[in-house]
Amino acid sequence: MFLQAPDESPYDLNFSLFGFPVRIAWTFWLGAIVIGFDFAQDLDRATGNSSPGIFPLLFLWTACLFLSILIHELGHAFAFRFYGRESSIVLYHFGGLAIPSSMRSDGRGFVDISSSRQETHVSDLVIALAGPLAQIASAFAVAGLVTALGYEVIAFALMPWPLNGLRPWFEGEQVASVGLMAAILFYVFPSVLWALLNLLPVFPLDGGRVMRSLVLMSGDRGDTWLWISMASAGVVAFYALTQGHQPIMGLLFLSLGFGNYQMMQSPYR
């Protein structure tokens, strides 16, 4: 599957942050470079002699993407902790995962987590929303700070409709340093767009988990949430392959839709 943690490797980076074990798979850096190369190349060409060069720009892109996705997963991890579960974070080629443990400490040892189904659906919804909301909030915090200092955030001018309508709110003087301008662009642009993409009602993306929780909270115990997910995945894949010129995204959503179909056929779900 696309959205599952890769096996551990001796080339992975491991550390702890706020008490959460974090593993950065080596494929994360490779994926970031592949995704960001065209972006860095276009900016290098657009800025000409003022550019620090494509490789420094690609380094900035990778660093910003790392921070953005880490904040996203920390949002999930802190939400898990709020509901009494610890978790670990894995960043890999297709983004990141916050993986919860099924046990928590009660001061005397580890016990199973138990809750009503209604509480489970509510907590699932909150946990799913926490990641993209943390990511978007961090992007707007950066953009707001830059604007407050009197500078323009060009990321909003490059975003598709209707997000480009936010451009007047973030206007100002042009940032003189191409490197600093690139760092702002490389953080705000993917943090907003990727978080919103993750909120599409396609399981197991965060938006799909939100949609599933809402459907189950309504009392529907059938396959409604899977039908919604498959239909949404199909629409996104069709657009990406035919209009959006994004074949990788199209194939990703086709895979997610097929995974939903397999779930519907499984007697163990």
Coordinates of C-alpha atoms in Angstrom, one line a residue:
M1 CA 0.0 0.0 0.0
F2 CA 1.0 3.6 -0.6
L3 CA 0.1 4.8 2.9
Q4 CA 1.9 2.5 5.3
A5 CA 5.1 2.8 7.1
P6 CA 8.2 1.4 5.3
D7 CA 10.4 -1.2 6.9
E8 CA 13.1 0.1 9.2
S9 CA 16.5 0.7 7.6
P10 CA 20.0 1.4 8.9
Y11 CA 19.9 4.6 6.8
D12 CA 16.9 6.0 8.7
L13 CA 17.2 8.9 11.1
N14 CA 15.8 8.3 14.6
F15 CA 15.2 10.8 17.4
S16 CA 12.7 11.8 20.0
L17 CA 10.6 15.0 20.1
F18 CA 8.2 16.0 22.9
G19 CA 8.4 12.4 24.0
F20 CA 7.4 11.0 20.6
P21 CA 9.7 8.6 18.9
V22 CA 10.4 10.0 15.4
R23 CA 11.8 8.0 12.5
I24 CA 12.7 9.6 9.2
A25 CA 13.0 6.9 6.5
W26 CA 15.7 7.5 3.9
T27 CA 13.0 7.5 1.3
F28 CA 11.6 10.7 2.7
W29 CA 14.6 12.7 1.5
L30 CA 14.5 11.0 -1.9
G31 CA 10.8 11.7 -2.3
A32 CA 11.2 15.4 -1.3
I33 CA 14.0 15.9 -3.9
V34 CA 11.9 14.2 -6.6
I35 CA 8.8 16.2 -5.8
G36 CA 10.6 19.5 -5.3
F37 CA 13.1 19.4 -8.2
D38 CA 10.9 21.1 -10.8
F39 CA 9.7 23.6 -8.2
A40 CA 13.3 24.6 -7.3
Q41 CA 14.4 24.6 -11.0
D42 CA 11.5 27.0 -12.0
L43 CA 12.4 29.4 -9.2
D44 CA 16.1 29.2 -10.1
R45 CA 15.3 30.2 -13.7
A46 CA 12.8 32.9 -12.6
T47 CA 15.3 34.6 -10.3
G48 CA 18.3 34.4 -12.7
N49 CA 21.6 35.7 -11.3
S50 CA 20.0 36.5 -8.0
S51 CA 19.3 32.8 -7.4
P52 CA 21.5 31.0 -4.8
G53 CA 21.4 28.0 -7.2
I54 CA 19.2 25.0 -7.8
F55 CA 20.9 22.8 -5.2
P56 CA 20.6 25.3 -2.3
L57 CA 17.0 25.9 -3.3
L58 CA 16.4 22.2 -3.3
F59 CA 17.9 22.0 0.2
L60 CA 15.6 24.7 1.3
W61 CA 12.6 22.9 -0.2
T62 CA 13.5 19.7 1.6
A63 CA 14.0 21.4 4.9
C64 CA 10.7 23.2 4.7
L65 CA 8.8 20.1 3.6
F66 CA 10.4 18.2 6.5
L67 CA 9.3 20.8 9.0
S68 CA 5.8 21.1 7.5
I69 CA 5.1 17.4 7.5
L70 CA 6.6 16.9 11.0
I71 CA 4.2 19.6 12.4
H72 CA 1.3 17.8 10.7
E73 CA 2.2 14.5 12.3
L74 CA 2.8 16.2 15.7
G75 CA -0.7 17.5 15.5
H76 CA -2.0 14.0 15.3
A77 CA 0.4 12.8 18.0
F78 CA -0.6 15.4 20.5
A79 CA -4.3 14.6 19.8
F80 CA -3.6 10.9 20.4
R81 CA -1.9 11.9 23.7
F82 CA -5.0 14.1 24.6
Y83 CA -7.1 10.9 24.4
G84 CA -4.7 8.9 26.4
R85 CA -2.7 7.2 23.7
E86 CA 1.0 7.6 22.9
S87 CA 2.2 7.4 19.4
S88 CA 5.3 7.4 17.2
I89 CA 5.9 9.4 14.0
V90 CA 7.3 8.1 10.7
L91 CA 8.2 10.3 7.8
Y92 CA 8.6 8.5 4.5
H93 CA 8.3 9.0 0.7
F94 CA 4.6 9.8 0.6
G95 CA 4.5 12.0 3.6
G96 CA 4.1 10.9 7.2
L97 CA 2.2 8.8 9.7
A98 CA 1.4 9.1 13.4
I99 CA 1.2 5.5 14.6
P100 CA -0.7 5.1 17.9
S101 CA 0.0 2.5 20.5
S102 CA -3.0 0.5 21.7
M103 CA -2.0 0.8 25.4
R104 CA -1.6 3.6 27.9
S105 CA -0.2 3.8 31.4
D106 CA -2.5 4.2 34.4
G107 CA 0.4 4.8 36.9
R108 CA 0.6 1.1 37.8
G109 CA 1.2 -0.4 34.4
F110 CA -0.2 -0.5 30.9
V111 CA -3.9 -1.1 30.3
D112 CA -6.1 -1.4 27.3
I113 CA -7.9 1.7 26.2
S114 CA -11.7 1.4 26.4
S115 CA -14.4 3.8 25.4
S116 CA -17.9 3.9 24.0
R117 CA -18.3 3.7 20.2
Q118 CA -19.6 7.2 20.1
E119 CA -16.5 8.5 22.0
T120 CA -14.3 6.6 19.6
H121 CA -15.9 8.2 16.6
V122 CA -15.5 11.6 18.1
S123 CA -11.9 11.1 19.1
D124 CA -11.1 9.7 15.6
L125 CA -12.6 12.8 14.0
V126 CA -10.6 15.2 16.3
I127 CA -7.4 13.2 15.8
A128 CA -7.8 13.2 12.0
L129 CA -8.4 17.0 11.9
A130 CA -5.5 17.8 14.3
G131 CA -2.8 17.1 11.7
P132 CA -3.9 19.2 8.8
L133 CA -5.2 22.0 11.0
A134 CA -1.8 22.2 12.7
Q135 CA -0.1 22.3 9.4
I136 CA -2.3 25.0 7.9
A137 CA -2.1 27.1 11.1
S138 CA 1.7 27.0 11.0
A139 CA 1.6 28.2 7.4
F140 CA -0.7 31.1 8.2
A141 CA 1.4 32.0 11.2
V142 CA 4.5 32.2 9.0
A143 CA 2.6 34.2 6.4
G144 CA 1.0 36.5 8.9
L145 CA 4.4 37.2 10.5
V146 CA 6.0 38.0 7.1
T147 CA 3.1 40.3 6.2
A148 CA 3.2 42.0 9.6
L149 CA 6.9 42.8 8.8
G150 CA 5.7 44.5 5.6
Y151 CA 6.7 41.9 3.1
E152 CA 4.8 39.9 0.4
V153 CA 4.0 36.2 0.6
I154 CA 4.0 35.2 -3.0
A155 CA 2.8 31.7 -2.3
F156 CA -0.8 32.8 -2.4
A157 CA -0.3 34.3 -5.9
L158 CA 0.8 30.8 -7.1
M159 CA -2.1 28.9 -5.6
P160 CA -5.1 27.8 -7.5
W161 CA -8.5 29.4 -7.2
P162 CA -10.0 30.1 -4.7
L163 CA -6.9 30.2 -2.6
N164 CA -5.3 32.9 -4.8
G165 CA -8.1 35.2 -3.7
L166 CA -6.2 35.5 -0.4
R167 CA -3.3 37.3 -2.1
P168 CA -4.5 40.8 -1.2
W169 CA -4.3 39.9 2.5
F170 CA -0.6 39.1 2.2
E171 CA 0.8 41.8 0.0
G172 CA 3.8 44.0 0.8
E173 CA 7.3 44.7 -0.3
Q174 CA 9.2 42.0 -2.2
V175 CA 11.6 40.1 0.0
A176 CA 15.0 41.1 -1.2
S177 CA 16.8 37.8 -0.5
V178 CA 15.9 35.1 -2.9
G179 CA 16.8 32.5 -0.4
L180 CA 14.5 33.9 2.3
M181 CA 11.7 34.4 -0.2
A182 CA 12.2 30.8 -1.3
A183 CA 12.1 29.5 2.3
I184 CA 8.8 31.4 2.9
L185 CA 7.3 30.1 -0.4
F186 CA 8.5 26.5 0.1
Y187 CA 7.0 26.4 3.6
V188 CA 3.6 28.1 3.0
F189 CA 2.8 26.7 -0.4
P190 CA 2.9 22.9 0.4
S191 CA 1.7 23.4 4.0
V192 CA -1.6 24.9 2.8
L193 CA -2.1 22.9 -0.4
W194 CA -1.1 19.5 0.9
A195 CA -3.1 19.9 4.1
L196 CA -6.2 20.7 2.1
L197 CA -5.5 17.8 -0.3
N198 CA -5.3 15.5 2.7
L199 CA -8.7 16.7 3.8
L200 CA -10.4 15.2 0.7
P201 CA -13.0 12.6 1.8
V202 CA -10.8 9.6 0.6
F203 CA -9.9 7.0 3.1
P204 CA -7.3 6.6 4.6
L205 CA -6.4 10.2 4.2
D206 CA -7.3 12.5 7.1
G207 CA -10.4 13.8 5.3
G208 CA -11.5 10.2 4.6
R209 CA -11.2 9.5 8.3
V210 CA -13.2 12.6 9.2
M211 CA -15.9 11.6 6.7
R212 CA -16.0 8.0 8.0
S213 CA -16.4 9.3 11.6
L214 CA -19.2 11.6 10.6
V215 CA -21.0 8.8 8.7
L216 CA -20.7 6.4 11.6
M217 CA -21.7 9.0 14.1
S218 CA -24.9 9.4 12.1
G219 CA -25.8 5.8 12.8
D220 CA -25.0 4.5 9.4
R221 CA -23.1 1.2 9.8
G222 CA -23.2 0.2 6.1
D223 CA -20.8 0.9 3.3
T224 CA -21.8 4.5 2.7
W225 CA -18.4 5.9 3.8
L226 CA -16.6 3.5 1.5
W227 CA -18.8 4.5 -1.5
I228 CA -18.1 8.2 -0.8
S229 CA -14.4 7.5 -0.5
M230 CA -14.3 5.5 -3.8
A231 CA -16.3 8.1 -5.7
S232 CA -14.1 10.9 -4.4
A233 CA -11.0 9.1 -5.3
G234 CA -12.3 8.4 -8.8
V235 CA -13.1 12.1 -9.3
V236 CA -9.7 13.3 -8.1
A237 CA -7.9 10.7 -10.1
F238 CA -9.8 11.5 -13.3
Y239 CA -9.1 15.2 -12.9
A240 CA -5.4 14.7 -12.1
L241 CA -4.9 12.4 -15.1
T242 CA -7.0 14.4 -17.7
Q243 CA -7.0 18.0 -16.6
G244 CA -4.4 18.5 -13.8
H245 CA -1.4 17.0 -15.6
Q246 CA -0.5 15.2 -12.4
P247 CA 0.0 11.5 -13.3
I248 CA 1.5 10.6 -9.9
M249 CA -1.4 12.1 -8.0
G250 CA -3.8 10.4 -10.4
L251 CA -2.2 7.0 -9.8
L252 CA -2.1 7.6 -6.1
F253 CA -5.9 8.2 -5.9
L254 CA -6.6 5.3 -8.2
S255 CA -4.7 3.1 -5.8
L256 CA -6.6 4.5 -2.8
G257 CA -9.9 4.0 -4.6
F258 CA -8.9 0.4 -5.4
G259 CA -7.9 -0.1 -1.7
N260 CA -11.3 1.0 -0.7
Y261 CA -12.9 -1.5 -3.1
Q262 CA -10.8 -4.2 -1.5
M263 CA -11.9 -3.2 1.9
M264 CA -15.5 -3.4 0.8
Q265 CA -15.0 -7.0 -0.4
S266 CA -13.2 -8.1 2.7
P267 CA -15.2 -10.0 5.3
Y268 CA -12.8 -8.9 8.1
R269 CA -13.2 -5.1 8.0

